[in-house]
Short mmCIF file of C-alpha atoms in Angstrom, two decimals:
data_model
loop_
_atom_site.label_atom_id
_atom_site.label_comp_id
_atom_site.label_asym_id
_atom_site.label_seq_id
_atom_site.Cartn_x
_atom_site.Cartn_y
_atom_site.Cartn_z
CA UNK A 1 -11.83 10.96 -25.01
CA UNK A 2 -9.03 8.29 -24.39
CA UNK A 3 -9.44 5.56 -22.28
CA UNK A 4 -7.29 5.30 -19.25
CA UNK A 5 -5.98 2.04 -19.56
CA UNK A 6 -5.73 2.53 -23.27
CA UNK A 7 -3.72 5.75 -22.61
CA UNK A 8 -1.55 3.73 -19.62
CA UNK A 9 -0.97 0.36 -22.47
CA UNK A 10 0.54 3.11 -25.06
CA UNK A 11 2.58 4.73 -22.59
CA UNK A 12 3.87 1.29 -21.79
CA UNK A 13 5.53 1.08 -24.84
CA UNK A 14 8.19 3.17 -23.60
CA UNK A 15 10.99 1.49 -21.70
CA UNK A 16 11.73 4.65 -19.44
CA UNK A 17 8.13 4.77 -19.11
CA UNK A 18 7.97 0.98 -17.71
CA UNK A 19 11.04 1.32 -15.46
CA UNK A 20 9.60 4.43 -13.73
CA UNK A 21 6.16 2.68 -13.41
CA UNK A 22 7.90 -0.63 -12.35
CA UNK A 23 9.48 0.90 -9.82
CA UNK A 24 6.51 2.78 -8.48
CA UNK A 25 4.71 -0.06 -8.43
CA UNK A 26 6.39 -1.76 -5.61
CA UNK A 27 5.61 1.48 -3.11
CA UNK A 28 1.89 1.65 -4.24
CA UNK A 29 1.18 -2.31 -3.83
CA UNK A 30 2.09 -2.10 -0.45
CA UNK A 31 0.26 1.13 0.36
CA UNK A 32 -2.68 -0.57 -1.47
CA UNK A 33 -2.39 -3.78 0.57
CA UNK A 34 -2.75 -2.05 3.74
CA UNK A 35 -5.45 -0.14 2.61
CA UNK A 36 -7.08 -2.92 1.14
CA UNK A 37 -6.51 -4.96 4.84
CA UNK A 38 -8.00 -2.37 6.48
CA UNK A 39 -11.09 -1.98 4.31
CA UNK A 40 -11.64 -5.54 4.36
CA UNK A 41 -11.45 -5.38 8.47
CA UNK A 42 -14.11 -2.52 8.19
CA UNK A 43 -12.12 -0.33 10.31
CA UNK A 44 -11.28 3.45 10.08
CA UNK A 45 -7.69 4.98 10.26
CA UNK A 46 -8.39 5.95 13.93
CA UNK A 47 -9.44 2.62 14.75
CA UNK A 48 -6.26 1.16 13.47
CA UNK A 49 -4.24 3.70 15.22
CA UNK A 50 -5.88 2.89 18.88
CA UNK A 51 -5.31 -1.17 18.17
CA UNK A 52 -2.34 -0.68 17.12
CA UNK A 53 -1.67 2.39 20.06
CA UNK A 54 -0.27 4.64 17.55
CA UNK A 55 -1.91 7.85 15.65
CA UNK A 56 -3.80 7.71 12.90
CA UNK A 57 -1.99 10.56 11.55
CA UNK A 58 0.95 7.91 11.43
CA UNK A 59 -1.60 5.04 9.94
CA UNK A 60 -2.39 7.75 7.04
CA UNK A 61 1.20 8.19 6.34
CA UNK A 62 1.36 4.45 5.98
CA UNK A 63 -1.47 4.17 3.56
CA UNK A 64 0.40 6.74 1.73
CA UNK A 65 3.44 5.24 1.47
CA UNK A 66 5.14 8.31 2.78
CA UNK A 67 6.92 6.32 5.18
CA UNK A 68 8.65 3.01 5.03
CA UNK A 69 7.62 1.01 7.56
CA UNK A 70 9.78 -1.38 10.06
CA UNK A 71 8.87 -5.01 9.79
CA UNK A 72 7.77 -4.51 13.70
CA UNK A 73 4.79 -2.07 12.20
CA UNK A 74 3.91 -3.85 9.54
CA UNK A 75 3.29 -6.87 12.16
CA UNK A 76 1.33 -4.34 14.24
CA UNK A 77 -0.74 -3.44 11.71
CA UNK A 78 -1.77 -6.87 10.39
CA UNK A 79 -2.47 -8.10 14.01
CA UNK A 80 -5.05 -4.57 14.38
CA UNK A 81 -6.91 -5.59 11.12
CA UNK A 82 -6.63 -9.20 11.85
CA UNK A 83 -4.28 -9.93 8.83
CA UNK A 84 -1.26 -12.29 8.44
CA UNK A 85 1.55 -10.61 7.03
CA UNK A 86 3.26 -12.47 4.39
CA UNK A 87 6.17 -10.90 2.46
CA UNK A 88 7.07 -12.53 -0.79
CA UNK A 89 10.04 -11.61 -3.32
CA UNK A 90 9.69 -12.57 -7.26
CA UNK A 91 11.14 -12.29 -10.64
#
């Protein structure tokens, strides 16, 4: 049985392969920071949602990155896990 990240390192030898995963990449970071803020508060999705007066249906689509979020809700959302939100751009 392959590895995963042995499987993922040969399919990286494709250039279509790395644009497509490239560009994912910047949609699942985000999703995976607010997950990751959240987990780190110790905090549910509904607990989120009532700090942040919002529902958690909303905080899961979020986490999902099946929404983009305003720059208002991201600030929301770090003040209800007790985050700083810091956006950075690089090459």
């Amino acid at each position: 049985m392959t590895n995963v990240k042995t499987l993922i390192e040969d399919w990286k030898k494709d250039p279509e392969f790395v644009r497509e995963y490239e560009a994912l990449e910047e949609e699942f970071s985000l999703a995976s920071a607010l997950i990751s803020a959240r987990a780190r508060a110790d905090m549910t999705q509904e607990q989120v949602a009532e700090k942040m007066r919002t529902s958690q249906s909303y905080i899961a689509k979020l986490e999902s990155g099946r929404v983009s979020p305003s720059m208002k809700a991201l600030q929301r959302y770090a003040a209800a896990t007790g985050t700083r939100l810091k956006i950075s751009l690089e090459q």
